[in-house]
Amino acid sequence: MTYRASAVVIDNGSYTTKAGFASDNLPSLVFNSNYIYDESSQKVIVGDDEMDKYSQNEVSTLLDNGLIYNFDNIVHNWQYVYDNIDNHNGIDSKEFPLVMTEQSWNTMKNKTKTCQIVFEQLEVPLFSLVKNPISQLYRCGKSTGLVIDIGAAVTSVTPIFDGIIQNKCSYHSKFAGDFLNLHVKHYLEGKVTSIDELLPSTFRSSSTTASFKQYYMSTHVLQEFKNLSINYHVSNFQLYDHKYIDVSDQRNFLENLFDPTANKLPNVTIPEPTIDKPSSHGLTNLVFLAIKNLEASLLPNNDSNNVNGVTASSHNRFARFMEIFKQLLSNVLITGGVSLCNGLSDHVINDLKSLTQKYFPNYPFSYNVQLIRPSNSSDTAEIWDKQFGSWLGACNLASMLNDNDENSGSAKIALDNWFITKADYEELGEDIITEKFK
C-alpha cells in the first residue's frame, strides 16, 4: 500500500523547529521552538514574528537536554506547523502521515506521550519516530558511521553499525551552542555599560520580561555575533542603535567546546570532568570515550584455556572489531548548526587522528579517518545538510511511503517496520509503540 499524500515531517530542535512536506527540498517552516502564553487572551503564541509582539510576557521552553518535557504545550508547536506548512496556509492533520525526529536517548514514556497526542488530538492516520543520528547517516547513504551532532543545546557522539545505534557507546553533553552563547554574552558584557544596550530599543523597557530579553538575546544578538566572530573574525560589531563596539580582542569561542573548563564564567560552575560522567567532558573526550568503550565492547577476551592464547572465535571477533572500526572512522559525519563554524570539522578530524595514533597504536585507524557528506551534495547544499540534516534524512524515509514501484517494496517495508497506523494504536496501544519505536 502506497500513500498519495506526502508526509509531514517535523524536527523539534531546542533552538528551532524545522517542518515541511517530505517531498520538499528544504523545510518550508523554520521557527523558534519556544513559546509565549498570553494570559489576557489565554492564547499560546508560537512563531518568531508573533512572539516579538508579546515582549511583556514570559518566554517558555518545550525541550530540555534535547527531549520534549513540556507535553502540555508541545501540541501548539505542532498545530502551528499544520496551520502554516502550505505557504502559510493550513492543512488537515487527519489527511497526512506524520514523521517526527527524536534523540537516541528519548524515553519510552516520552514516545508513548507523543503518540497519544498525535493520534488522539491531531488524529494523524499514520505516524513514525525517527532517531536523529540514523536519519542523518541514512541521508549520506551509509548504514555504518560515527555521527557527531553539535546543536544548540546538546552535543552527541553516536556510533552506528549496520543501522543499529551502539547505545552503550553513545554519549551526549550540554557543551553545545548555548554553552558558547554564555561565553559570548560574558565577553560582550565587558564591552557595554548595560547588557540591554545590545537589544533593540523596543525591548529595553522595564515592561519587557527578563525571559523575553534572554530569549531575544540568545536567538538574535548572540547568534549573530557568534556567527560573525567565528566565521569572519570581525573587528567591529554594530549594535541596534547603529553604535559600534570594538571586538578585535575576541578569542576563539569554539575552544570552549573542546575544553569547557578552560575559561571561567561568573556564577556558573562547570564540574571537573570525570570518567564515570561522560557528560562532564568536552567534545574531544566525548569522542574518545565513545570509541574507547566501543573497543571494550567489541574486542575479544583472551581465552586462558587455549594454548595459543587466542581461540578461533576470538580471532574472528578481533577481525570483526578491526572491520567495524575502519568503517566507523572512515565514515565520520559531523553535523548540527554549530558544525557550520569554520575550522570545527577540521579540529574534530585532527583530534580523531591524534587519538587513534596515541591510544590505538597497533591499529592503522588514523589513516582511515575521514569525513562523509550526503551523496551528490554541493558546497552550498552541504550548509543545508548540516543545518537541516535530521529533517532531510527523515524526509528520505517518509518518501518511501509514496514509492509506487511494487518491485522495490519500499512502502511495505516502511509500514511494517517504522510506522504505526491510527487503527493499530487504538487496538494495541503501548504494545505497538514499544514494538515499533524501540
XYZ file of C-alpha atoms in Angstrom, residues 19-321:
303
model
C 8.940 21.374 9.321
C 7.641 20.727 5.833
C 6.399 18.094 3.413
C 8.648 15.100 2.786
C 8.552 15.967 -0.938
C 10.131 19.392 -0.298
C 13.841 20.048 -0.828
C 14.032 22.193 2.309
C 11.711 22.767 5.280
C 9.007 25.301 4.485
C 8.923 26.381 8.151
C 11.853 27.172 10.436
C 10.751 28.885 13.642
C 11.868 29.207 17.240
C 10.877 26.278 19.433
C 9.972 28.480 22.406
C 6.520 29.898 23.013
C 4.692 32.585 24.988
C 1.469 32.221 26.955
C -0.568 35.419 26.892
C -2.810 35.498 29.970
C -5.038 38.306 28.720
C -6.133 36.367 25.626
C -5.380 32.932 27.124
C -3.550 32.044 23.935
C -0.268 30.241 23.315
C 1.851 32.337 20.962
C 4.146 30.460 18.543
C 6.325 31.843 15.749
C 9.124 34.407 15.771
C 7.198 37.398 14.429
C 4.211 36.805 16.683
C 6.355 36.338 19.792
C 8.059 39.692 19.225
C 4.678 41.365 19.782
C 4.419 39.942 23.326
C 7.663 41.051 24.943
C 5.828 41.806 28.197
C 5.111 38.083 28.637
C 7.292 35.228 29.830
C 9.003 33.004 27.275
C 8.816 29.261 27.981
C 10.669 26.271 26.598
C 9.466 22.905 25.314
C 12.656 20.834 25.361
C 15.372 20.028 27.880
C 18.503 18.007 27.166
C 17.211 17.585 23.625
C 13.971 15.922 24.768
C 10.403 17.223 24.927
C 9.375 17.721 28.542
C 6.529 20.227 28.168
C 3.830 17.985 26.697
C 1.069 20.334 27.852
C 2.099 22.851 25.221
C 4.054 20.959 22.532
C 0.804 20.386 20.673
C 0.649 24.138 19.946
C 4.031 23.875 18.244
C 2.786 21.016 16.077
C -0.547 22.706 15.371
C 1.376 25.810 14.216
C 3.035 23.575 11.616
C -0.311 22.322 10.292
C -1.704 25.864 10.224
C 1.222 27.273 8.200
C 3.008 24.469 6.348
C 1.496 25.138 2.920
C 2.891 28.609 2.226
C 1.292 29.772 5.498
C -1.969 28.082 4.625
C -3.398 25.333 6.776
C -3.897 21.629 6.107
C -5.939 18.968 7.899
C -3.728 16.785 10.119
C -6.153 13.866 9.607
C -5.212 13.594 5.939
C -1.411 13.367 6.074
C 1.064 10.847 7.511
C 3.382 12.375 10.118
C 7.084 11.732 10.760
C 8.966 13.239 13.700
C 12.593 13.035 14.744
C 13.819 12.095 18.213
C 17.086 11.904 20.126
C 18.525 8.423 20.576
C 18.182 8.743 24.386
C 14.474 9.510 24.216
C 12.459 7.577 26.787
C 9.610 5.151 26.137
C 7.418 7.312 28.372
C 8.024 10.269 26.051
C 7.380 8.178 22.947
C 4.082 6.991 24.391
C 3.011 10.524 25.288
C 3.943 11.745 21.814
C 1.850 9.010 20.199
C -1.062 9.848 22.457
C -1.061 13.480 21.313
C -0.564 12.875 17.582
C -3.192 10.118 17.378
C -5.774 11.407 19.855
C -5.515 15.190 19.425
C -4.136 15.655 15.916
C -5.701 12.397 14.721
C -2.996 11.656 12.156
C -3.593 8.481 10.097
C -0.001 7.236 10.232
C 2.970 8.123 12.433
C 6.683 7.388 12.804
C 9.511 8.473 15.110
C 12.972 8.556 13.519
C 16.193 8.760 15.526
C 18.264 11.806 14.573
C 21.682 10.166 14.044
C 20.225 7.333 11.956
C 18.280 9.731 9.735
C 21.415 11.856 9.242
C 23.576 8.860 8.370
C 20.837 7.420 6.163
C 20.819 10.623 4.131
C 24.522 10.067 3.386
C 23.723 6.627 2.008
C 25.513 4.909 4.903
C 24.406 2.379 7.493
C 27.662 2.462 9.476
C 29.415 5.565 10.764
C 30.273 7.851 13.653
C 27.746 10.700 13.917
C 28.916 13.802 15.793
C 25.999 16.214 16.149
C 26.662 19.673 17.634
C 23.412 21.544 18.060
C 22.174 24.398 20.224
C 21.508 22.564 23.476
C 23.258 19.212 23.046
C 26.406 17.721 21.575
C 26.160 13.989 20.890
C 28.523 11.285 19.665
C 26.801 8.200 18.254
C 28.484 5.121 16.754
C 26.130 3.294 14.372
C 26.810 -0.129 12.895
C 24.571 -1.709 10.254
C 21.836 0.789 11.068
C 21.911 -0.014 14.792
C 22.898 2.622 17.344
C 25.520 1.360 19.791
C 23.739 2.802 22.826
C 26.333 1.752 25.409
C 28.978 3.683 23.480
C 26.865 6.764 22.685
C 27.267 9.926 24.754
C 25.946 13.454 24.879
C 26.609 16.640 26.833
C 25.268 20.180 27.157
C 28.527 21.732 25.961
C 26.999 22.903 22.684
C 25.837 26.129 21.004
C 24.033 27.544 24.044
C 27.166 26.999 26.131
C 29.135 29.025 23.589
C 26.461 31.731 23.890
C 27.233 32.071 27.610
C 30.867 32.838 26.767
C 29.872 35.252 24.012
C 27.482 37.070 26.342
C 30.139 37.319 29.066
C 32.555 38.795 26.539
C 30.046 41.348 25.205
C 29.024 42.397 28.727
C 32.538 43.765 29.134
C 32.059 45.975 26.092
C 28.903 47.870 27.122
C 27.672 49.781 30.161
C 24.475 47.730 30.325
C 23.678 44.441 28.647
C 20.395 46.000 27.458
C 22.446 48.134 25.054
C 22.762 45.026 22.909
C 18.972 44.827 22.439
C 16.721 46.900 20.153
C 15.369 49.954 21.988
C 11.852 48.432 21.801
C 12.883 45.671 24.210
C 14.918 47.724 26.702
C 11.989 48.958 28.764
C 11.153 47.663 32.220
C 7.932 46.149 30.861
C 9.932 43.627 28.835
C 10.310 40.447 30.858
C 13.736 39.078 31.724
C 12.920 35.794 29.970
C 11.995 37.618 26.759
C 15.231 39.612 26.879
C 17.166 36.395 27.365
C 15.272 34.738 24.509
C 15.877 37.640 22.117
C 19.493 37.998 23.183
C 20.208 34.315 22.512
C 18.323 33.933 19.256
C 19.327 37.213 17.640
C 22.258 39.089 19.188
C 24.450 36.244 20.449
C 23.689 34.041 17.467
C 24.625 36.802 15.026
C 27.793 37.755 16.869
C 28.860 34.116 17.265
C 28.499 33.516 13.532
C 30.373 36.672 12.632
C 33.189 36.297 15.147
C 33.881 32.620 14.469
C 33.484 32.664 10.700
C 34.684 36.144 9.757
C 36.745 37.450 12.726
C 35.170 40.926 12.639
C 36.889 43.803 14.458
C 33.776 45.915 14.995
C 30.239 44.832 15.854
C 27.246 47.068 15.104
C 24.527 47.419 17.727
C 20.854 48.120 17.025
C 21.277 51.868 17.705
C 23.988 51.986 14.982
C 26.816 52.281 17.508
C 29.876 50.087 17.018
C 31.870 48.301 19.676
C 35.465 47.176 19.304
C 35.680 43.359 19.332
C 39.173 42.995 17.886
C 40.407 41.307 21.079
C 37.922 38.437 20.882
C 39.259 34.912 21.278
C 38.230 31.697 19.587
C 34.980 30.784 21.333
C 34.997 27.286 19.821
C 37.771 26.231 22.205
C 35.139 26.056 24.954
C 33.502 23.102 23.191
C 36.702 21.106 23.405
C 37.719 22.184 26.920
C 34.696 23.515 28.866
C 36.759 24.277 31.974
C 39.398 26.387 30.185
C 37.584 29.718 30.595
C 35.631 30.535 33.734
C 32.177 32.083 33.678
C 30.829 34.214 36.551
C 28.130 32.462 38.614
C 28.451 29.310 36.515
C 30.059 26.220 37.994
C 31.488 23.784 35.477
C 32.231 20.396 37.076
C 35.650 18.871 36.575
C 35.411 16.061 34.022
C 35.413 12.520 35.400
C 35.463 9.143 33.646
C 32.199 7.999 35.224
C 30.354 11.087 33.933
C 30.808 11.358 30.161
C 28.517 14.400 30.058
C 31.145 16.356 32.018
C 33.614 16.144 29.113
C 34.271 18.363 26.143
C 33.897 17.287 22.523
C 37.274 15.599 22.020
C 36.998 13.494 25.176
C 33.386 12.636 24.367
C 34.549 11.174 21.045
C 37.407 9.351 22.769
C 35.093 7.785 25.361
C 32.765 6.591 22.597
C 35.463 4.808 20.575
C 37.276 3.515 23.689
C 34.087 1.949 25.038
C 33.309 0.577 21.606
C 36.716 -1.114 21.661
C 35.970 -2.605 25.081
C 32.635 -3.972 23.915
C 33.914 -5.414 20.643
C 37.415 -6.714 21.413
C 37.551 -10.392 22.370
C 38.725 -11.548 25.793
C 41.772 -13.807 25.787
C 40.887 -17.455 26.383
C 43.249 -18.600 29.130
C 42.356 -22.233 28.452
C 43.691 -22.047 24.932
C 47.333 -22.976 24.471
C 47.976 -20.287 21.920
C 46.117 -17.689 23.950
C 43.685 -16.944 21.147
C 40.735 -19.090 20.089
C 39.374 -19.182 16.570
C 36.281 -17.400 17.883
C 38.247 -14.577 19.466
C 40.389 -14.276 16.324
C 37.217 -13.810 14.286
C 35.939 -11.258 16.778
C 39.199 -9.327 16.562
C 38.986 -9.273 12.781
C 35.382 -8.131 13.066
C 36.399 -5.394 15.502
